[in-house]
PDB file of C-alpha atoms and ligand atoms in Angstrom:
ATOM      1  CA  MET A   1      -0.193   0.201  -0.216  1.00 96.00           C
ATOM      2  CA  LYS A   2       1.526   3.280  -0.841  1.00 98.00           C
ATOM      3  CA  VAL A   3       0.261   6.595   0.820  1.00 98.00           C
ATOM      4  CA  LEU A   4       1.544   9.507  -0.901  1.00 98.00           C
ATOM      5  CA  ILE A   5       1.622  13.439  -0.217  1.00 98.00           C
ATOM      6  CA  ALA A   6       1.948  15.675  -2.714  1.00 98.00           C
ATOM      7  CA  THR A   7       2.581  18.720  -1.602  1.00 98.00           C
ATOM      8  CA  GLU A   8       3.372  21.736  -3.764  1.00 97.00           C
ATOM      9  CA  LYS A   9       3.439  24.592  -0.496  1.00 97.00           C
ATOM     10  CA  PRO A  10       5.227  21.818   1.470  1.00 97.00           C
ATOM     11  CA  PHE A  11       4.554  20.596   5.175  1.00 97.00           C
ATOM     12  CA  SER A  12       7.310  21.882   7.439  1.00 97.00           C
ATOM     13  CA  LYS A  13       9.321  18.925   7.971  1.00 97.00           C
ATOM     14  CA  VAL A  14       8.563  17.718  11.529  1.00 97.00           C
ATOM     15  CA  ALA A  15       4.975  17.711  10.005  1.00 98.00           C
ATOM     16  CA  VAL A  16       6.806  15.065   7.236  1.00 98.00           C
ATOM     17  CA  ASP A  17       8.490  12.708   9.618  1.00 98.00           C
ATOM     18  CA  GLY A  18       5.901  12.361  11.492  1.00 98.00           C
ATOM     19  CA  ILE A  19       3.339  11.315   8.664  1.00 98.00           C
ATOM     20  CA  LYS A  20       6.678   8.697   7.668  1.00 98.00           C
ATOM     21  CA  LYS A  21       5.774   7.383  11.151  1.00 98.00           C
ATOM     22  CA  ILE A  22       2.743   7.214  11.018  1.00 98.00           C
ATOM     23  CA  VAL A  23       3.141   5.299   7.053  1.00 98.00           C
ATOM     24  CA  GLU A  24       5.710   3.037   7.201  1.00 98.00           C
ATOM     25  CA  ASP A  25       4.376   1.692  11.540  1.00 98.00           C
ATOM     26  CA  ALA A  26       1.462   0.579  10.463  1.00 98.00           C
ATOM     27  CA  GLY A  27       3.511  -1.318   7.461  1.00 98.00           C
ATOM     28  CA  TYR A  28       2.627   1.173   4.274  1.00 98.00           C
ATOM     29  CA  GLN A  29       4.517   3.149   1.528  1.00 98.00           C
ATOM     30  CA  PHE A  30       5.809   6.644   2.235  1.00 98.00           C
ATOM     31  CA  ALA A  31       6.309   8.869  -0.692  1.00 98.00           C
ATOM     32  CA  ALA A  32       5.862  12.340  -1.306  1.00 98.00           C
ATOM     33  CA  LEU A  33       5.685  14.469  -4.200  1.00 98.00           C
ATOM     34  CA  GLU A  34       7.245  18.360  -2.774  1.00 98.00           C
ATOM     35  CA  LYS A  35       7.174  22.055  -4.638  1.00 98.00           C
ATOM     36  CA  TYR A  36       6.232  20.216  -7.888  1.00 98.00           C
ATOM     37  CA  THR A  37       5.900  23.297  -9.989  1.00 97.00           C
ATOM     38  CA  SER A  38       3.132  21.160 -13.059  1.00 97.00           C
ATOM     39  CA  PRO A  39      -0.086  18.993 -12.471  1.00 98.00           C
ATOM     40  CA  GLU A  40       1.798  16.430 -15.083  1.00 98.00           C
ATOM     41  CA  GLU A  41       4.161  15.936 -12.150  1.00 98.00           C
ATOM     42  CA  LEU A  42       0.923  15.763  -9.523  1.00 98.00           C
ATOM     43  CA  LYS A  43      -0.244  12.925 -12.628  1.00 98.00           C
ATOM     44  CA  ALA A  44       2.708  10.965 -12.814  1.00 98.00           C
ATOM     45  CA  ALA A  45       3.166  10.381  -9.020  1.00 98.00           C
ATOM     46  CA  VAL A  46       0.189   8.891  -8.726  1.00 98.00           C
ATOM     47  CA  GLY A  47       0.031   6.711 -11.366  1.00 97.00           C
ATOM     48  CA  ASP A  48       0.514   3.965  -8.502  1.00 97.00           C
ATOM     49  CA  ALA A  49      -0.135   5.797  -4.653  1.00 98.00           C
ATOM     50  CA  ASP A  50      -3.040   4.110  -2.933  1.00 98.00           C
ATOM     51  CA  ALA A  51      -3.948   6.709  -0.804  1.00 99.00           C
ATOM     52  CA  LEU A  52      -2.851  10.786  -1.186  1.00 99.00           C
ATOM     53  CA  ILE A  53      -2.303  13.724   1.286  1.00 99.00           C
ATOM     54  CA  VAL A  54      -2.082  17.247   0.057  1.00 98.00           C
ATOM     55  CA  ARG A  55      -3.048  21.122   0.740  1.00 98.00           C
ATOM     56  CA  SER A  56      -4.934  23.379  -1.444  1.00 97.00           C
ATOM     57  CA  ASP A  57      -3.100  21.305  -4.042  1.00 98.00           C
ATOM     58  CA  LYS A  58      -5.595  21.003  -7.269  1.00 98.00           C
ATOM     59  CA  VAL A  59      -6.934  17.324  -7.863  1.00 98.00           C
ATOM     60  CA  THR A  60      -8.878  17.273 -10.310  1.00 98.00           C
ATOM     61  CA  LYS A  61     -10.319  15.259 -12.619  1.00 98.00           C
ATOM     62  CA  GLU A  62      -7.996  13.895 -14.661  1.00 98.00           C
ATOM     63  CA  VAL A  63      -5.849  13.506 -11.251  1.00 98.00           C
ATOM     64  CA  ILE A  64      -7.980  10.865 -10.036  1.00 98.00           C
ATOM     65  CA  ASP A  65      -7.972   9.737 -13.649  1.00 98.00           C
ATOM     66  CA  ALA A  66      -4.672   8.686 -13.680  1.00 98.00           C
ATOM     67  CA  ALA A  67      -4.587   7.268 -10.565  1.00 98.00           C
ATOM     68  CA  LYS A  68      -5.419   4.223 -11.608  1.00 98.00           C
ATOM     69  CA  ASN A  69      -5.584   2.703  -7.530  1.00 98.00           C
ATOM     70  CA  LEU A  70      -6.272   5.418  -5.663  1.00 98.00           C
ATOM     71  CA  LYS A  71      -8.870   4.309  -2.785  1.00 98.00           C
ATOM     72  CA  ILE A  72      -8.527   7.565  -0.230  1.00 99.00           C
ATOM     73  CA  VAL A  73      -7.832  11.321  -0.385  1.00 98.00           C
ATOM     74  CA  VAL A  74      -7.376  13.534   2.434  1.00 99.00           C
ATOM     75  CA  ARG A  75      -6.993  16.840   2.290  1.00 98.00           C
ATOM     76  CA  ALA A  76      -5.074  18.456   5.194  1.00 98.00           C
ATOM     77  CA  GLY A  77      -6.745  21.149   5.783  1.00 98.00           C
ATOM     78  CA  ALA A  78     -10.646  22.207   5.869  1.00 98.00           C
ATOM     79  CA  GLY A  79     -11.751  23.830   3.233  1.00 98.00           C
ATOM     80  CA  TYR A  80     -12.352  20.682   0.316  1.00 98.00           C
ATOM     81  CA  ASP A  81     -13.130  22.657  -2.848  1.00 98.00           C
ATOM     82  CA  ASN A  82      -9.989  21.451  -4.375  1.00 98.00           C
ATOM     83  CA  LEU A  83     -10.993  17.870  -4.683  1.00 98.00           C
ATOM     84  CA  ASP A  84     -13.054  17.350  -7.631  1.00 98.00           C
ATOM     85  CA  LEU A  85     -15.616  14.811  -5.305  1.00 98.00           C
ATOM     86  CA  ALA A  86     -18.076  13.936  -8.470  1.00 98.00           C
ATOM     87  CA  ALA A  87     -14.507  12.139 -10.003  1.00 98.00           C
ATOM     88  CA  CYS A  88     -14.097  10.270  -6.423  1.00 98.00           C
ATOM     89  CA  THR A  89     -17.296   9.295  -6.369  1.00 98.00           C
ATOM     90  CA  GLY A  90     -17.559   7.903  -9.742  1.00 98.00           C
ATOM     91  CA  ARG A  91     -13.888   6.591  -8.907  1.00 98.00           C
ATOM     92  CA  GLY A  92     -15.858   5.011  -5.476  1.00 98.00           C
ATOM     93  CA  ILE A  93     -12.953   6.697  -4.023  1.00 98.00           C
ATOM     94  CA  VAL A  94     -13.222   7.917  -0.159  1.00 98.00           C
ATOM     95  CA  ALA A  95     -12.087  11.944  -0.144  1.00 99.00           C
ATOM     96  CA  MET A  96     -11.673  13.151   3.122  1.00 98.00           C
ATOM     97  CA  ASN A  97     -10.603  16.482   4.902  1.00 98.00           C
ATOM     98  CA  THR A  98      -9.213  17.070   8.406  1.00 98.00           C
ATOM     99  CA  PRO A  99     -11.721  19.812  10.478  1.00 98.00           C
ATOM    100  CA  GLY A 100     -10.232  22.047  13.303  1.00 98.00           C
ATOM    101  CA  GLN A 101      -6.376  20.339  12.838  1.00 98.00           C
ATOM    102  CA  ASN A 102      -4.915  23.676  11.004  1.00 98.00           C
ATOM    103  CA  SER A 103      -7.632  26.577  12.715  1.00 98.00           C
ATOM    104  CA  ASN A 104      -6.331  28.167  15.427  1.00 98.00           C
ATOM    105  CA  ALA A 105      -3.403  28.882  12.806  1.00 98.00           C
ATOM    106  CA  VAL A 106      -6.381  30.988  10.384  1.00 98.00           C
ATOM    107  CA  ALA A 107      -7.513  32.114  13.687  1.00 98.00           C
ATOM    108  CA  GLU A 108      -4.546  33.986  14.607  1.00 98.00           C
ATOM    109  CA  LEU A 109      -3.778  35.194  11.529  1.00 98.00           C
ATOM    110  CA  ALA A 110      -7.681  37.134  10.851  1.00 99.00           C
ATOM    111  CA  LEU A 111      -6.317  38.987  14.970  1.00 99.00           C
ATOM    112  CA  CYS A 112      -3.101  39.622  13.027  1.00 98.00           C
ATOM    113  CA  PHE A 113      -4.957  41.239  10.070  1.00 98.00           C
ATOM    114  CA  MET A 114      -7.295  43.265  11.696  1.00 98.00           C
ATOM    115  CA  VAL A 115      -4.755  44.544  13.912  1.00 98.00           C
ATOM    116  CA  TYR A 116      -2.193  45.240  11.549  1.00 98.00           C
ATOM    117  CA  MET A 117      -4.691  46.944   9.005  1.00 98.00           C
ATOM    118  CA  SER A 118      -5.745  49.591  12.239  1.00 98.00           C
ATOM    119  CA  ARG A 119      -1.692  50.433  11.954  1.00 98.00           C
ATOM    120  CA  ASN A 120      -1.581  51.448   9.159  1.00 97.00           C
ATOM    121  CA  GLN A 121       0.062  47.838   8.289  1.00 98.00           C
ATOM    122  CA  LEU A 122       3.137  49.231  10.662  1.00 97.00           C
ATOM    123  CA  THR A 123       3.553  52.172   9.120  1.00 96.00           C
ATOM    124  CA  ALA A 124       3.858  55.540  10.401  1.00 95.00           C
ATOM    125  CA  GLY A 125       0.877  57.594  11.372  1.00 94.00           C
ATOM    126  CA  THR A 126      -1.939  57.208  13.810  1.00 97.00           C
ATOM    127  CA  GLY A 127      -3.650  53.487  13.386  1.00 97.00           C
ATOM    128  CA  SER A 128      -6.865  53.102  15.914  1.00 98.00           C
ATOM    129  CA  GLU A 129      -6.979  49.833  19.023  1.00 98.00           C
ATOM    130  CA  LEU A 130      -9.504  46.487  18.043  1.00 98.00           C
ATOM    131  CA  LYS A 131     -10.419  47.093  21.641  1.00 98.00           C
ATOM    132  CA  GLY A 132     -14.305  48.621  21.601  1.00 98.00           C
ATOM    133  CA  LYS A 133     -14.975  48.316  17.808  1.00 98.00           C
ATOM    134  CA  THR A 134     -17.014  45.692  16.428  1.00 98.00           C
ATOM    135  CA  LEU A 135     -16.174  42.459  14.726  1.00 99.00           C
ATOM    136  CA  GLY A 136     -19.104  40.844  12.623  1.00 99.00           C
ATOM    137  CA  ILE A 137     -17.748  36.860  12.430  1.00 99.00           C
ATOM    138  CA  GLN A 138     -19.450  34.921   8.920  1.00 99.00           C
ATOM    139  CA  ALA A 139     -19.508  31.290   9.561  1.00 98.00           C
ATOM    140  CA  TYR A 140     -18.850  29.738  12.707  1.00 98.00           C
ATOM    141  CA  GLY A 141     -17.292  26.864  12.762  1.00 98.00           C
ATOM    142  CA  ASN A 142     -13.800  25.689  13.860  1.00 98.00           C
ATOM    143  CA  VAL A 143     -11.917  28.296  12.445  1.00 98.00           C
ATOM    144  CA  GLY A 144     -14.977  32.012  13.834  1.00 98.00           C
ATOM    145  CA  ARG A 145     -15.562  29.340  16.816  1.00 98.00           C
ATOM    146  CA  LEU A 146     -11.698  30.391  17.596  1.00 98.00           C
ATOM    147  CA  VAL A 147     -11.794  33.731  16.616  1.00 99.00           C
ATOM    148  CA  ALA A 148     -14.509  34.342  18.481  1.00 98.00           C
ATOM    149  CA  GLY A 149     -12.523  34.010  21.770  1.00 98.00           C
ATOM    150  CA  LEU A 150      -9.431  35.719  20.371  1.00 98.00           C
ATOM    151  CA  ALA A 151     -11.204  38.447  19.657  1.00 98.00           C
ATOM    152  CA  LYS A 152     -12.597  38.343  22.938  1.00 98.00           C
ATOM    153  CA  GLY A 153      -9.154  39.063  24.901  1.00 98.00           C
ATOM    154  CA  PHE A 154      -8.409  42.573  22.640  1.00 98.00           C
ATOM    155  CA  GLY A 155     -11.936  43.561  24.423  1.00 98.00           C
ATOM    156  CA  MET A 156     -14.071  43.661  20.817  1.00 98.00           C
ATOM    157  CA  ASN A 157     -17.626  43.558  20.468  1.00 98.00           C
ATOM    158  CA  ILE A 158     -18.376  40.556  18.573  1.00 98.00           C
ATOM    159  CA  MET A 159     -21.673  39.671  16.175  1.00 98.00           C
ATOM    160  CA  ALA A 160     -21.362  36.002  14.190  1.00 99.00           C
ATOM    161  CA  PHE A 161     -23.836  35.127  11.342  1.00 98.00           C
ATOM    162  CA  ASP A 162     -24.983  31.025  10.657  1.00 98.00           C
ATOM    163  CA  PRO A 163     -27.637  30.369   9.320  1.00 98.00           C
ATOM    164  CA  PHE A 164     -26.603  26.201  10.098  1.00 97.00           C
ATOM    165  CA  VAL A 165     -25.016  26.852  13.515  1.00 98.00           C
ATOM    166  CA  PRO A 166     -28.440  27.013  16.172  1.00 98.00           C
ATOM    167  CA  SER A 167     -28.684  30.907  17.686  1.00 98.00           C
ATOM    168  CA  GLU A 168     -28.433  29.215  21.432  1.00 98.00           C
ATOM    169  CA  VAL A 169     -24.749  27.535  20.924  1.00 98.00           C
ATOM    170  CA  ILE A 170     -23.297  30.890  19.470  1.00 98.00           C
ATOM    171  CA  GLU A 171     -24.301  32.627  21.682  1.00 98.00           C
ATOM    172  CA  LYS A 172     -23.610  30.436  25.041  1.00 98.00           C
ATOM    173  CA  ASP A 173     -19.554  32.414  23.350  1.00 98.00           C
ATOM    174  CA  GLY A 174     -21.898  35.519  24.383  1.00 97.00           C
ATOM    175  CA  VAL A 175     -21.401  36.538  20.782  1.00 98.00           C
ATOM    176  CA  LYS A 176     -24.144  37.876  19.706  1.00 98.00           C
ATOM    177  CA  VAL A 177     -26.459  36.931  16.234  1.00 98.00           C
ATOM    178  CA  ALA A 178     -26.917  38.614  13.822  1.00 98.00           C
ATOM    179  CA  LYS A 179     -30.032  38.431  12.234  1.00 98.00           C
ATOM    180  CA  ASP A 180     -28.973  38.702   8.751  1.00 98.00           C
ATOM    181  CA  LEU A 181     -26.021  39.292   6.547  1.00 98.00           C
ATOM    182  CA  GLU A 182     -27.104  43.070   6.263  1.00 98.00           C
ATOM    183  CA  GLU A 183     -27.356  43.222   9.536  1.00 98.00           C
ATOM    184  CA  LEU A 184     -23.430  41.997  10.114  1.00 99.00           C
ATOM    185  CA  TYR A 185     -22.232  44.812   7.402  1.00 99.00           C
ATOM    186  CA  SER A 186     -24.040  46.909   8.320  1.00 98.00           C
ATOM    187  CA  LYS A 187     -23.358  47.100  12.415  1.00 98.00           C
ATOM    188  CA  SER A 188     -19.330  45.324  11.708  1.00 99.00           C
ATOM    189  CA  ASN A 189     -16.266  47.555  10.973  1.00 98.00           C
ATOM    190  CA  PHE A 190     -14.457  44.593  11.036  1.00 99.00           C
ATOM    191  CA  VAL A 191     -15.979  41.319   8.746  1.00 99.00           C
ATOM    192  CA  SER A 192     -14.036  38.326   8.959  1.00 99.00           C
ATOM    193  CA  LEU A 193     -14.611  35.863   6.441  1.00 99.00           C
ATOM    194  CA  HIS A 194     -15.168  31.988   7.200  1.00 98.00           C
ATOM    195  CA  ILE A 195     -17.018  30.724   4.915  1.00 98.00           C
ATOM    196  CA  PRO A 196     -15.964  27.918   2.299  1.00 98.00           C
ATOM    197  CA  ALA A 197     -16.097  27.955  -1.650  1.00 98.00           C
ATOM    198  CA  THR A 198     -19.551  26.495  -2.818  1.00 97.00           C
ATOM    199  CA  GLU A 199     -21.811  27.661  -5.327  1.00 97.00           C
ATOM    200  CA  GLN A 200     -24.014  29.109  -3.028  1.00 97.00           C
ATOM    201  CA  THR A 201     -20.879  31.603  -1.500  1.00 98.00           C
ATOM    202  CA  LYS A 202     -18.686  31.548  -4.409  1.00 98.00           C
ATOM    203  CA  GLY A 203     -19.119  35.622  -5.705  1.00 98.00           C
ATOM    204  CA  SER A 204     -21.324  36.579  -2.960  1.00 98.00           C
ATOM    205  CA  ILE A 205     -20.217  39.018  -1.282  1.00 98.00           C
ATOM    206  CA  GLY A 206     -19.775  42.188  -2.891  1.00 98.00           C
ATOM    207  CA  TYR A 207     -21.558  45.708  -3.594  1.00 98.00           C
ATOM    208  CA  ASN A 208     -24.912  44.912  -1.467  1.00 98.00           C
ATOM    209  CA  LEU A 209     -23.230  44.139   1.660  1.00 98.00           C
ATOM    210  CA  LEU A 210     -19.398  45.808   1.672  1.00 98.00           C
ATOM    211  CA  SER A 211     -21.545  49.006   0.830  1.00 98.00           C
ATOM    212  CA  LYS A 212     -23.371  48.630   4.459  1.00 98.00           C
ATOM    213  CA  MET A 213     -20.257  48.471   6.462  1.00 98.00           C
ATOM    214  CA  PRO A 214     -20.042  51.326   9.046  1.00 98.00           C
ATOM    215  CA  LYS A 215     -17.496  54.176   8.323  1.00 98.00           C
ATOM    216  CA  GLY A 216     -13.550  53.074   8.360  1.00 98.00           C
ATOM    217  CA  GLY A 217     -15.224  49.503   7.969  1.00 98.00           C
ATOM    218  CA  CYS A 218     -12.239  46.667   7.011  1.00 98.00           C
ATOM    219  CA  LEU A 219     -12.771  43.159   5.595  1.00 99.00           C
ATOM    220  CA  VAL A 220     -10.896  40.264   6.709  1.00 99.00           C
ATOM    221  CA  ASN A 221     -10.060  37.484   4.256  1.00 98.00           C
ATOM    222  CA  THR A 222      -8.863  34.557   5.222  1.00 98.00           C
ATOM    223  CA  ALA A 223     -10.941  32.196   3.864  1.00 98.00           C
ATOM    224  CA  ARG A 224     -11.019  31.259  -0.275  1.00 98.00           C
ATOM    225  CA  LYS A 225     -10.860  34.171  -3.144  1.00 98.00           C
ATOM    226  CA  GLU A 226     -13.851  32.890  -4.808  1.00 98.00           C
ATOM    227  CA  VAL A 227     -16.099  33.920  -2.342  1.00 98.00           C
ATOM    228  CA  ILE A 228     -15.490  37.483  -3.512  1.00 98.00           C
ATOM    229  CA  ASN A 229     -17.497  39.532  -6.314  1.00 98.00           C
ATOM    230  CA  GLU A 230     -14.288  41.247  -7.252  1.00 98.00           C
ATOM    231  CA  PRO A 231     -15.082  43.520  -9.760  1.00 98.00           C
ATOM    232  CA  GLU A 232     -17.923  44.647  -7.210  1.00 98.00           C
ATOM    233  CA  LEU A 233     -14.990  45.166  -4.564  1.00 98.00           C
ATOM    234  CA  VAL A 234     -13.568  47.363  -6.838  1.00 98.00           C
ATOM    235  CA  LYS A 235     -17.020  49.586  -7.027  1.00 98.00           C
ATOM    236  CA  VAL A 236     -17.543  49.821  -3.774  1.00 98.00           C
ATOM    237  CA  LEU A 237     -13.443  50.914  -2.299  1.00 98.00           C
ATOM    238  CA  THR A 238     -13.191  53.694  -5.485  1.00 98.00           C
ATOM    239  CA  GLU A 239     -16.815  55.118  -4.157  1.00 98.00           C
ATOM    240  CA  ARG A 240     -16.128  53.857  -0.319  1.00 98.00           C
ATOM    241  CA  GLU A 241     -12.869  55.908   0.297  1.00 98.00           C
ATOM    242  CA  ASP A 242     -13.087  54.911   3.783  1.00 98.00           C
ATOM    243  CA  LEU A 243     -12.995  50.963   3.358  1.00 98.00           C
ATOM    244  CA  LYS A 244     -10.167  48.937   3.383  1.00 98.00           C
ATOM    245  CA  TYR A 245      -9.762  44.492   2.253  1.00 98.00           C
ATOM    246  CA  ILE A 246      -7.150  41.972   3.498  1.00 98.00           C
ATOM    247  CA  THR A 247      -6.563  38.783   2.311  1.00 98.00           C
ATOM    248  CA  ASP A 248      -4.527  35.916   2.776  1.00 98.00           C
ATOM    249  CA  ILE A 249      -5.869  34.562  -1.043  1.00 96.00           C
ATOM    250  CA  ALA A 250      -4.427  37.535  -3.736  1.00 97.00           C
ATOM    251  CA  ALA A 251      -7.627  38.844  -5.788  1.00 97.00           C
ATOM    252  CA  GLY A 252      -7.481  37.742  -9.745  1.00 96.00           C
ATOM    253  CA  ASN A 253      -7.020  41.042 -10.014  1.00 96.00           C
ATOM    254  CA  GLN A 254      -4.398  41.949  -7.117  1.00 97.00           C
ATOM    255  CA  ALA A 255      -2.640  43.564  -9.812  1.00 97.00           C
ATOM    256  CA  GLU A 256      -5.293  46.525 -10.147  1.00 97.00           C
ATOM    257  CA  LEU A 257      -6.256  46.973  -5.909  1.00 98.00           C
ATOM    258  CA  ASN A 258      -3.195  47.187  -5.587  1.00 98.00           C
ATOM    259  CA  GLU A 259      -2.086  50.038  -7.540  1.00 98.00           C
ATOM    260  CA  LYS A 260      -6.343  51.789  -7.050  1.00 98.00           C
ATOM    261  CA  PHE A 261      -6.094  51.636  -3.354  1.00 98.00           C
ATOM    262  CA  GLY A 262      -2.659  51.066  -2.673  1.00 97.00           C
ATOM    263  CA  LYS A 263      -2.405  50.881   1.448  1.00 96.00           C
ATOM    264  CA  ARG A 264      -6.183  50.555   1.448  1.00 98.00           C
ATOM    265  CA  VAL A 265      -5.629  46.889   0.689  1.00 98.00           C
ATOM    266  CA  PHE A 266      -3.101  43.878   1.080  1.00 98.00           C
ATOM    267  CA  ALA A 267      -2.509  39.917   0.308  1.00 98.00           C
ATOM    268  CA  THR A 268      -0.080  38.235   1.046  1.00 98.00           C
ATOM    269  CA  PRO A 269       1.899  36.384  -1.366  1.00 96.00           C
ATOM    270  CA  LYS A 270       1.192  33.103  -1.045  1.00 95.00           C
ATOM    271  CA  LYS A 271      -1.918  31.564   1.302  1.00 97.00           C
ATOM    272  CA  MET A 272      -0.145  30.872   5.098  1.00 97.00           C
ATOM    273  CA  GLY A 273      -3.079  31.038   7.220  1.00 98.00           C
ATOM    274  CA  ALA A 274      -2.432  27.423   7.744  1.00 97.00           C
ATOM    275  CA  GLU A 275       1.638  28.054   7.390  1.00 97.00           C
ATOM    276  CA  THR A 276       2.622  27.188  11.501  1.00 97.00           C
ATOM    277  CA  ALA A 277       4.152  24.492  12.772  1.00 97.00           C
ATOM    278  CA  GLU A 278       1.720  23.414  14.564  1.00 98.00           C
ATOM    279  CA  ALA A 279      -0.999  23.354  11.311  1.00 98.00           C
ATOM    280  CA  ASN A 280       1.308  21.134  10.215  1.00 98.00           C
ATOM    281  CA  ILE A 281       1.884  18.964  12.273  1.00 98.00           C
ATOM    282  CA  ASN A 282      -2.199  18.909  13.715  1.00 98.00           C
ATOM    283  CA  ALA A 283      -3.355  18.448  10.006  1.00 98.00           C
ATOM    284  CA  GLY A 284      -0.545  16.305   8.434  1.00 98.00           C
ATOM    285  CA  LEU A 285      -0.469  13.967  10.720  1.00 98.00           C
ATOM    286  CA  ALA A 286      -4.247  13.856  11.455  1.00 98.00           C
ATOM    287  CA  ALA A 287      -4.070  12.780   7.142  1.00 98.00           C
ATOM    288  CA  ALA A 288      -2.154  10.071   7.871  1.00 98.00           C
ATOM    289  CA  ASN A 289      -3.834   8.357  10.502  1.00 98.00           C
ATOM    290  CA  GLN A 290      -7.301   8.648   9.473  1.00 98.00           C
ATOM    291  CA  ILE A 291      -5.841   6.739   6.011  1.00 98.00           C
ATOM    292  CA  VAL A 292      -4.253   4.439   8.138  1.00 98.00           C
ATOM    293  CA  ASP A 293      -7.358   3.761   9.705  1.00 98.00           C
ATOM    294  CA  PHE A 294      -9.455   3.923   7.104  1.00 98.00           C
ATOM    295  CA  PHE A 295      -7.540   0.851   5.367  1.00 98.00           C
ATOM    296  CA  LYS A 296      -6.995  -0.952   9.470  1.00 98.00           C
ATOM    297  CA  THR A 297     -11.105  -1.079  10.098  1.00 98.00           C
ATOM    298  CA  GLY A 298     -12.882   1.009   7.472  1.00 98.00           C
ATOM    299  CA  ASN A 299     -13.279   4.071   9.725  1.00 98.00           C
ATOM    300  CA  LYS A 300     -14.944   6.918   7.401  1.00 98.00           C
ATOM    301  CA  LYS A 301     -15.805   9.357  10.246  1.00 98.00           C
ATOM    302  CA  PHE A 302     -14.452  12.594   7.980  1.00 98.00           C
ATOM    303  CA  GLN A 303     -15.436  12.290   4.588  1.00 98.00           C
ATOM    304  CA  VAL A 304     -16.818  14.562   2.152  1.00 98.00           C
ATOM    305  CA  ASN A 305     -17.952  12.483  -0.552  1.00 98.00           C
ATOM    306  CA  LYS A 306     -21.143  11.030   1.214  1.00 88.00           C
TER     307      LYS A 306
HETATM  308  C1  LIG B   1      -7.673  25.215   4.814  1.00 63.71           C
HETATM  309  O1  LIG B   1      -7.991  25.258   3.856  1.00 63.71           O
HETATM  310  O2  LIG B   1      -7.622  24.116   5.612  1.00 63.71           O
HETATM  311  C2  LIG B   1      -6.875  26.482   4.603  1.00 63.71           C
HETATM  312  O3  LIG B   1      -7.488  27.459   3.035  1.00 63.71           O
HETATM  313  C3  LIG B   1      -5.031  26.056   4.442  1.00 63.71           C
HETATM  314  O4  LIG B   1      -4.766  25.909   3.266  1.00 63.71           O
HETATM  315  P1  LIG B   1      -2.905  25.181   2.993  1.00 63.71           P
HETATM  316  O5  LIG B   1      -2.585  23.935   3.047  1.00 63.71           O
HETATM  317  O6  LIG B   1      -3.593  24.676   1.731  1.00 63.71           O
HETATM  318  O7  LIG B   1      -2.755  26.084   3.195  1.00 63.71           O
END
């Protein structure tokens, strides 16, 4: 049985060593393809793999077609929009994620982003504090909950909107429930996005919501670029010279944003939300353990293509 890690953006060495140990202790063969630069390299590497561990790597139908022996693919992380689930299901391949394992790293970065934008991207000039400001959390899952906990430490007022989480669950954390997205955006100095990229959410954050933000509002995106309506983002940033946007996933039109809006926008050079040793270890080892458990006992607890 061969377990392949294929990571264009590699895990830390300590995480790779840990994954290798779990795989080999279970009696399986370990292989790694790191920092690859073309889908062809990935297709060649998956040829004889029985199990595959990826991060944001695109596991397309072509990759699945090339992976003749593949039985399980685990996205070491939360969002699995990079996996072609229909192609997996069509071949009877189990697809999983590792929910919660890298959430703390992403949550810490979201707070870092708020401070960074409030302090003029750490350049000269008078900034502002998070204390007393209102934070709107869009989606109260693993990351959203942790963001709320950290924001409380900063003395922020917190609201959240998540149609899939009962109000009592949100309220017991001392977080106010927004009745809809309009309320969330119109009352929040910062809105932090924690929604997945799905057919429903793609392009859903645009002019209507952003134009409702209070003066000086800042949108914080550690989720996915696809959820933003990019032309409408340009429109609202043009009309509202007070609004700001910071993202961990450069927009398709990031060069245009940078040129037009200067220090009101910021994008990390490469997605770094889950780029901590801890997140790599937690998500990577969880992926390896899930694969071993699946092969040994048939456990499919984290399957996402049911
Ligand atoms: C996730 O969905 O888990 C995060 O976006 C992390 O993605 P990464 O593994 O590519 O850093």
